[in-house]
Short mmCIF file of C-alpha atoms and ligand atoms in Angstrom, two decimals:
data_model
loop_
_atom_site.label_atom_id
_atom_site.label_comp_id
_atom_site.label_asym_id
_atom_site.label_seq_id
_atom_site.Cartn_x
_atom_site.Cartn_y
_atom_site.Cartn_z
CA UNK A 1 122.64 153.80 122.18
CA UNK A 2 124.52 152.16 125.30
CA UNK A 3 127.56 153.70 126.45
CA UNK A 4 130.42 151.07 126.48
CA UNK A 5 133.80 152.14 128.23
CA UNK A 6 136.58 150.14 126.75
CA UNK A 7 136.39 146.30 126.48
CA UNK A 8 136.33 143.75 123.25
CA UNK A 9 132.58 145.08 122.29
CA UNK A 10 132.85 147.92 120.18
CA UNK A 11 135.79 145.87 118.33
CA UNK A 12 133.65 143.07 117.95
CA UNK A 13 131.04 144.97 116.77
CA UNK A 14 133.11 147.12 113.97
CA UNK A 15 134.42 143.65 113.15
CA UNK A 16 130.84 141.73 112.55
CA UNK A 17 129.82 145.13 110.35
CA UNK A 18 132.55 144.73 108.01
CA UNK A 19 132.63 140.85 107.77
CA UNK A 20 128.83 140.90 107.34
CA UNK A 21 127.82 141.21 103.90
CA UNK A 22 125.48 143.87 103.11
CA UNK A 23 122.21 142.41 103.10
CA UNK A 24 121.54 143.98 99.52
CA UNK A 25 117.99 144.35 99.54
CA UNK A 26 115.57 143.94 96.58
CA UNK A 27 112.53 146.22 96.22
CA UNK A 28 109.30 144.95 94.10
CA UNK A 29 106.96 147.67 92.47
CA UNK A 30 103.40 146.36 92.51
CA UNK A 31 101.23 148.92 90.51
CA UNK A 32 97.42 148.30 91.27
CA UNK A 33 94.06 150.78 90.14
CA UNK A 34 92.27 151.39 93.05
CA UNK A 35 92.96 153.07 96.52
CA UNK A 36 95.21 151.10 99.02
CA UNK A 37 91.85 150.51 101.09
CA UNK A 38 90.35 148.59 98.39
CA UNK A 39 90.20 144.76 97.30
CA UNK A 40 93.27 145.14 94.90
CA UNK A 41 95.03 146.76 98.17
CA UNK A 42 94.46 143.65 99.97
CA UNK A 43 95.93 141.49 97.84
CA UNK A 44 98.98 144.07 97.44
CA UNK A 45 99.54 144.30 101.05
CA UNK A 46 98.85 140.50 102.01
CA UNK A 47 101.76 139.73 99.06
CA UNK A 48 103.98 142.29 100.44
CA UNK A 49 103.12 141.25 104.46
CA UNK A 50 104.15 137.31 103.45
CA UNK A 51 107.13 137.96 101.42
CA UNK A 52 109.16 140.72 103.26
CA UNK A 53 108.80 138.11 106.72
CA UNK A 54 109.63 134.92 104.58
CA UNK A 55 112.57 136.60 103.40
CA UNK A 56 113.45 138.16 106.61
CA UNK A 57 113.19 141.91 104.63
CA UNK A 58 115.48 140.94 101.82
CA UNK A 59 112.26 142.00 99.43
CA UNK A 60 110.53 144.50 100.45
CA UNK A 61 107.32 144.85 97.93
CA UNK A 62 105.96 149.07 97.25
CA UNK A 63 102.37 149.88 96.46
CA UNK A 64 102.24 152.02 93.42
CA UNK A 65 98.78 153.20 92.38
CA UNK A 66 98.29 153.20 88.76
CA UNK A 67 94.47 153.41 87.54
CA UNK A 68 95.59 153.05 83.49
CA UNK A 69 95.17 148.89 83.90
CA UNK A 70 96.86 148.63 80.47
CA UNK A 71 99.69 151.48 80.75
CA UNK A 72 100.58 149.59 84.10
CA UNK A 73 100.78 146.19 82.33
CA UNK A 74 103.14 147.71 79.66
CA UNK A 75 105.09 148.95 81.95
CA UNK A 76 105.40 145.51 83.60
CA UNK A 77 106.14 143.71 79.89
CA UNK A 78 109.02 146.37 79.57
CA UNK A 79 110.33 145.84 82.88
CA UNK A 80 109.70 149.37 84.23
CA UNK A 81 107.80 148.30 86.63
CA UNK A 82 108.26 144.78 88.36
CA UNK A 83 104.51 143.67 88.97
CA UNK A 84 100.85 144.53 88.23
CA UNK A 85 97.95 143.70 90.27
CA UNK A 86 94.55 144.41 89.06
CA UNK A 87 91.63 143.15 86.85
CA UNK A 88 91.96 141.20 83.64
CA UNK A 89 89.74 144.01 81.78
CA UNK A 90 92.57 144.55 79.36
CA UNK A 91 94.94 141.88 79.68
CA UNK A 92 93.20 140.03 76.66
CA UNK A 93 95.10 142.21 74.31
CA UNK A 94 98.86 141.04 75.57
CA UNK A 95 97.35 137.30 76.27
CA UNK A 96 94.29 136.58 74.47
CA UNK A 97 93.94 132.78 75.53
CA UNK A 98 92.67 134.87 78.79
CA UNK A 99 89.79 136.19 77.07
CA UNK A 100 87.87 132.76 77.75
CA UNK A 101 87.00 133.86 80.98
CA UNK A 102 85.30 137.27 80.09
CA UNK A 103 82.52 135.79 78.46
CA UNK A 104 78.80 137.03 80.33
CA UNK A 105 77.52 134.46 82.20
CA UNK A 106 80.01 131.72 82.06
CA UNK A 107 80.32 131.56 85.90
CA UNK A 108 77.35 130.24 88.05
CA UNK A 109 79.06 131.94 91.22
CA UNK A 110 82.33 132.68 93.17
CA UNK A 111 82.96 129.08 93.95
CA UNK A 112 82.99 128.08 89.86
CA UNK A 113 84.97 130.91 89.10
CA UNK A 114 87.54 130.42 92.21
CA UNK A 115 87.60 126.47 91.50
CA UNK A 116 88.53 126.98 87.76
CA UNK A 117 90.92 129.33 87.99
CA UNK A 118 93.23 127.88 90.90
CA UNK A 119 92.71 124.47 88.83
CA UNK A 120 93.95 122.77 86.01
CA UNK A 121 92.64 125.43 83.42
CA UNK A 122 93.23 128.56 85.21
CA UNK A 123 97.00 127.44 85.76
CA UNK A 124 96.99 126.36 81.72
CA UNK A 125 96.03 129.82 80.94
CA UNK A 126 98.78 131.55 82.83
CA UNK A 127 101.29 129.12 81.48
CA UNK A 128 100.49 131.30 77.91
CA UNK A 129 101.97 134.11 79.50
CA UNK A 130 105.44 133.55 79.53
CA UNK A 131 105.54 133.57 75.23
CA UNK A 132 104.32 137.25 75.75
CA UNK A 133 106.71 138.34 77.93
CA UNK A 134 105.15 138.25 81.03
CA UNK A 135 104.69 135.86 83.92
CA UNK A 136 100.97 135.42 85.26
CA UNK A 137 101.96 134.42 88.87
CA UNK A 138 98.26 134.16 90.39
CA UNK A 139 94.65 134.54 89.72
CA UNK A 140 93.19 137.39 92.18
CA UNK A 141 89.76 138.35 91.81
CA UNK A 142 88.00 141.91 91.03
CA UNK A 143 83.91 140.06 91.26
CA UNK A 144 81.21 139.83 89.19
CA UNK A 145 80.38 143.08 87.47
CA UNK A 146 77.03 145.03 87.69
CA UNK A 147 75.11 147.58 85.64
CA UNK A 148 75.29 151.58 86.57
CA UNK A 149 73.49 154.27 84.95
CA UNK A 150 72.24 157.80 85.33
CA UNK A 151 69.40 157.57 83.00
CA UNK A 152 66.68 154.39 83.96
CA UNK A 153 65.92 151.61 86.35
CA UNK A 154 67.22 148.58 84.57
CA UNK A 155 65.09 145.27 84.48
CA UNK A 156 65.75 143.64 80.97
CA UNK A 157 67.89 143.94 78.02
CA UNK A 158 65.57 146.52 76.42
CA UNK A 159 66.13 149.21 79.04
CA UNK A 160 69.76 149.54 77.83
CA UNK A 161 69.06 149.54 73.86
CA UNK A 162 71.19 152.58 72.84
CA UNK A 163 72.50 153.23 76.26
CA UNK A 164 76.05 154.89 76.21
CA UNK A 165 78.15 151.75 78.36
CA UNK A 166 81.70 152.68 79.33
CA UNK A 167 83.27 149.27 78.88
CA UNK A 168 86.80 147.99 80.19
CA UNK A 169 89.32 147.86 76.52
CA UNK A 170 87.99 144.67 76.13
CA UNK A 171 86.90 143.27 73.21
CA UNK A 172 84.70 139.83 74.76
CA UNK A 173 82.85 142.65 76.89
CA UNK A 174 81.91 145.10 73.99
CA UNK A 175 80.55 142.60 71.81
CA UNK A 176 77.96 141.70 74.45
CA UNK A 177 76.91 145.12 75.05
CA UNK A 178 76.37 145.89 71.19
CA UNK A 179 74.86 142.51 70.65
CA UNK A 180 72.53 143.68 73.57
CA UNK A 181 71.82 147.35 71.71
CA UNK A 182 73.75 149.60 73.98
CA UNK A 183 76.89 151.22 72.60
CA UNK A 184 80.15 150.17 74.15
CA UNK A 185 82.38 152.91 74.76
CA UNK A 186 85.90 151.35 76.19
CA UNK A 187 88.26 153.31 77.88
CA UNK A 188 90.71 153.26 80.62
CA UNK A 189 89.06 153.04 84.53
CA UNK A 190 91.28 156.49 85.08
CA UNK A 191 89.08 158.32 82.39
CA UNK A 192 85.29 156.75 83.68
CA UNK A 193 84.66 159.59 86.21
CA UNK A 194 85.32 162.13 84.27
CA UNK A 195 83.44 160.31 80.82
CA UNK A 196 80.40 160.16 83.82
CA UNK A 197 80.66 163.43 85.24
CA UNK A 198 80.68 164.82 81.72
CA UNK A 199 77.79 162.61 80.31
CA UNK A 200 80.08 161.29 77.53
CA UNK A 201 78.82 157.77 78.85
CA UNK A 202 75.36 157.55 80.36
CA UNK A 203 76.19 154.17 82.51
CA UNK A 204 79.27 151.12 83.36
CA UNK A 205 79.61 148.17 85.13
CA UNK A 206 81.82 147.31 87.32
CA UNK A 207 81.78 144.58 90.52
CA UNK A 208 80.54 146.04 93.68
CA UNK A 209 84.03 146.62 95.81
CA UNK A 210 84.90 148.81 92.51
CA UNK A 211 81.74 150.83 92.58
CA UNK A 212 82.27 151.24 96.43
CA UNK A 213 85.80 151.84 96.97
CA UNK A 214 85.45 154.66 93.79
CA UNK A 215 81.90 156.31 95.18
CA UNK A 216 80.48 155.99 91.65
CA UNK A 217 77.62 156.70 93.60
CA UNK A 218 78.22 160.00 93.27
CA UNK A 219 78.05 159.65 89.41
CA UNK A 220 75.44 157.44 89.05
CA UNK A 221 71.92 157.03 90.41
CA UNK A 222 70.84 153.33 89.22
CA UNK A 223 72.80 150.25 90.35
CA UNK A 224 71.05 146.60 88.52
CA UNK A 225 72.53 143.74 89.88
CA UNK A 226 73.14 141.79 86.27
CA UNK A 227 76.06 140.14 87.31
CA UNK A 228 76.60 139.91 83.87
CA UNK A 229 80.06 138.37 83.82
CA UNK A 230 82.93 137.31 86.22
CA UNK A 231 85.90 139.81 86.66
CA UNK A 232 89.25 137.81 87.33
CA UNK A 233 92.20 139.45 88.77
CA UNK A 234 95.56 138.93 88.54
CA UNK A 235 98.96 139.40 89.53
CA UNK A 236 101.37 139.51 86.75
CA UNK A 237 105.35 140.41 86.96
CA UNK A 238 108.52 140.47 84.38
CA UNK A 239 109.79 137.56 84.22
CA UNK A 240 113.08 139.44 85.53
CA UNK A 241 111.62 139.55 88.99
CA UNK A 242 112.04 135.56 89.70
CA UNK A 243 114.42 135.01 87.18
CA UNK A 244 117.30 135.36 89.92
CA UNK A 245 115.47 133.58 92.99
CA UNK A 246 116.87 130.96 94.33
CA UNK A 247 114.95 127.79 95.12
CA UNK A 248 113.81 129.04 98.37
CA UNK A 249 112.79 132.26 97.48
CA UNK A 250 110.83 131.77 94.76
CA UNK A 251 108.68 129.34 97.06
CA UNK A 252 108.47 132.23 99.39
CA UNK A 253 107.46 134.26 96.15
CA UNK A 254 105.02 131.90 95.11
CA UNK A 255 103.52 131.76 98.33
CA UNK A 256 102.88 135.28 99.51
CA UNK A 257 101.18 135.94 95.95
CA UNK A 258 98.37 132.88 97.52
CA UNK A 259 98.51 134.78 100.48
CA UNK A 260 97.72 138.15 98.28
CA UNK A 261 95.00 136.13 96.74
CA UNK A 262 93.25 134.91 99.59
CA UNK A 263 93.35 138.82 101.41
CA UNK A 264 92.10 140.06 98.21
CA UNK A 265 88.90 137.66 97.65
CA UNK A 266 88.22 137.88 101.49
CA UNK A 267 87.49 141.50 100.73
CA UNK A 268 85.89 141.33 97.85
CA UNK A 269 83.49 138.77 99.96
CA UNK A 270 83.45 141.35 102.56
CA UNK A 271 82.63 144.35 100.05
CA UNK A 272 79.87 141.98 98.67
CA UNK A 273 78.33 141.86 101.68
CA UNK A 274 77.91 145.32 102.83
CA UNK A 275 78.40 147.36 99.44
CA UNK A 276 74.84 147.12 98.22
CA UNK A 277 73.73 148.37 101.49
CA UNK A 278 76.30 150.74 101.39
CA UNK A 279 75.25 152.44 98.32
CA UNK A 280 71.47 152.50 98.90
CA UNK A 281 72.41 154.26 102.24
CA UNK A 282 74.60 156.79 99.50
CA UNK A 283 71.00 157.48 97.68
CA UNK A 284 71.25 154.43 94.70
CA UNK A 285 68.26 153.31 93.62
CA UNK A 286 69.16 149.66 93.70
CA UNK A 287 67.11 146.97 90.80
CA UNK A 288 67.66 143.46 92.72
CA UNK A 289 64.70 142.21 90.19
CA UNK A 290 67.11 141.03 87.07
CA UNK A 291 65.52 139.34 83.86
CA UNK A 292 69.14 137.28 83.81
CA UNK A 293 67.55 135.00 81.71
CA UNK A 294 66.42 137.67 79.17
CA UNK A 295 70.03 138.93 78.68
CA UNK A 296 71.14 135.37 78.54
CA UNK A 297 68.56 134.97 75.53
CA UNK A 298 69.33 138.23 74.10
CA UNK A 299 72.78 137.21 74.59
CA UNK A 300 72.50 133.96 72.06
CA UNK A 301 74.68 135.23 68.33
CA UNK A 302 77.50 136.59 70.78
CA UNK A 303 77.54 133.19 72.28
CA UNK A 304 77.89 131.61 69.19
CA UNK A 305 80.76 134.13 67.90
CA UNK A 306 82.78 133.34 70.87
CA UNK A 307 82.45 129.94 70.50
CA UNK A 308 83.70 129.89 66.67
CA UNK A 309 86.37 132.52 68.31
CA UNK A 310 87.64 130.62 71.25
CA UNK A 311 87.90 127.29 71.83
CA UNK A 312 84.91 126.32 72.27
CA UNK A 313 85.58 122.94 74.07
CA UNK A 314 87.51 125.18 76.95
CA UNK A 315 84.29 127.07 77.41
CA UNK A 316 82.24 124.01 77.41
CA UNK A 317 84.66 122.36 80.09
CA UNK A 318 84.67 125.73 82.34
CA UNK A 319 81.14 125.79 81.99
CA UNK A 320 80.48 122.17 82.92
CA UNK A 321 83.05 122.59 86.11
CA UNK A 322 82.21 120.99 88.83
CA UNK A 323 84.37 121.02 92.69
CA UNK A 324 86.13 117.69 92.95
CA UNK A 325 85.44 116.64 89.34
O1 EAX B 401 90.13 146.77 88.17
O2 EAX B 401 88.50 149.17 84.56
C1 EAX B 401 87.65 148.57 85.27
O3 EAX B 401 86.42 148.70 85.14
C2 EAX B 401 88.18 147.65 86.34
O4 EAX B 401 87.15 146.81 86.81
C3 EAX B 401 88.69 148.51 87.49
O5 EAX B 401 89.79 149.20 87.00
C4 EAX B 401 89.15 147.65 88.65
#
């Protein structure tokens, strides 16, 4: 620190420390399930980059990791934690009008899925969220999930019949599976590599940036690109957290979480890109030739349940989407 002899300065300076407020500074917890380096860890640090400069360091956002999606979302409706960013798997048990969008094969590609859920039904569907005691602040995106296994080369629905299929706690996904003959086994992502390692599950499915920022890899030999079903993410906070904004700041709020969003789907683009490479360079044996159609088919009673279940206009409408429309 300078040296000054004497003068007005170091008066001036005591006087500025005690007439300035304390700039009291508010600290936001985001708890995501996957290392720092993955697509979740974009989003995390692209919210946290945008809000502590808009705010001049008045918020300053910590990454927590957390890979128990569901523990981490009850901490969030409890207020123990401030903010969750992650996949939807489980988030249809605290908000069920979300399960609409885990139904296999309702997505023709990123683009539907993007357009729908930064439109007019994917903001309807995080307006629910508020009667449960949360607030969905922005759709983030985890990517369409894939088929692993350690047993068989997967082509069509018959090579999983009675295949142990860790599943997400998600009830939309574990209807598929049994409808397709495998049997579902749901549990938390923090308990898969073990449940692999172990053989309590022979395969699960997960979107490429999962299987490579996790090495399943190393826990499973067969990788079939099904692309079964689209894997929203989200960020989702106590209401607490925004409660006390002012006007400004909750427009700086709003706005980093887009920023979050757009860092996190340029890496999952990015991990699409090079993953599959990636992980026949690791020693997967990768099936690229997918009998979609056949699990579409085989698909057809589950269809049917979850249009009695849901509403089945909403599906028909995300379905029909179309950009500009
Ligand atoms: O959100 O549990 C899962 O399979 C999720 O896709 C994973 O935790 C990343």
């Amino acid at each position: 620190m300078t040296e000054h002899r004497g003068g007005l300065l170091p008066l001036a300076l005591a006087a500025m420390a005690i007439a300035a407020p304390a700039l009291a500074q508010t600290t936001i917890t985001v708890q995501h399930p996957l290392p720092i380096a993955s697509h979740y860890g974009a989003g995390v640090n692209g919210f946290k980059e945008s809000l502590e400069r808009a705010t001049n360091g008045r918020y300053r956002v910590v990454a927590q990791r957390n890979d128990n999606e569901r523990e981490a979302i009850e901490s969030v409706q409890i207020g123990t934690v401030e903010c969750y960013l992650g996949s939807t798997g489980p988030v249809g048990n605290f908000v069920p009008e979300t399960r609409v969008f885990d139904v296999p094969f309702l997505f023709r590609d990123y683009a539907h899925a993007r357009g729908v859920l930064d439109g007019e039904i994917g903001q309807q569907v995080l307006s629910r969220f508020s009667a449960r005691g949360l607030l969905g602040v922005a759709w983030m995106e985890n990517g369409f999930r894939h088929l692993t296994n350690s047993r068989r080369e997967v082509h069509q629905p018959g090579d999983i019949r009675g295949m142990k299929v860790r599943t997400m706690e998600n009830q939309v996904h574990m209807r598929a599976f049994t409808t397709l003959g495998a049997l579902p086994t749901p549990m938390a992502f923090s308990e898969l590599v073990p449940a692999l390692q172990q053989g309590t599950v022979d395969g699960q499915e997960n979107p490429i940036p999962v299987i490579v920022a996790n090495n399943l890899n190393q826990v499973q030999r067969y990788l079939t690109l099904t692309g079964h079903v689209y894997s929203p993410g989200i960020l989702i906070c106590n209401p607490d957290v925004v409660a006390r904004m002012s006007a400004a700041d909750r427009a700086a709020f709003n706005a980093a979480a887009v920023a979050g969003r757009d860092a996190n789907r340029a890496k999952v683009t990015a991990d699409e890109e090079s993953g599959i490479a990636a992980l026949r360079a690791r020693g997967m044996t990768v099936t690229t030739e997918v009998d979609r159609a056949a699990f579409q088919t085989a698909l057809a009673s589950a269809f049917q349940q979850y249009e009695r279940e849901m509403d089945g206009a909403l599906l028909r409408r995300i379905r029909d989407w179309q950009p500009g429309r």
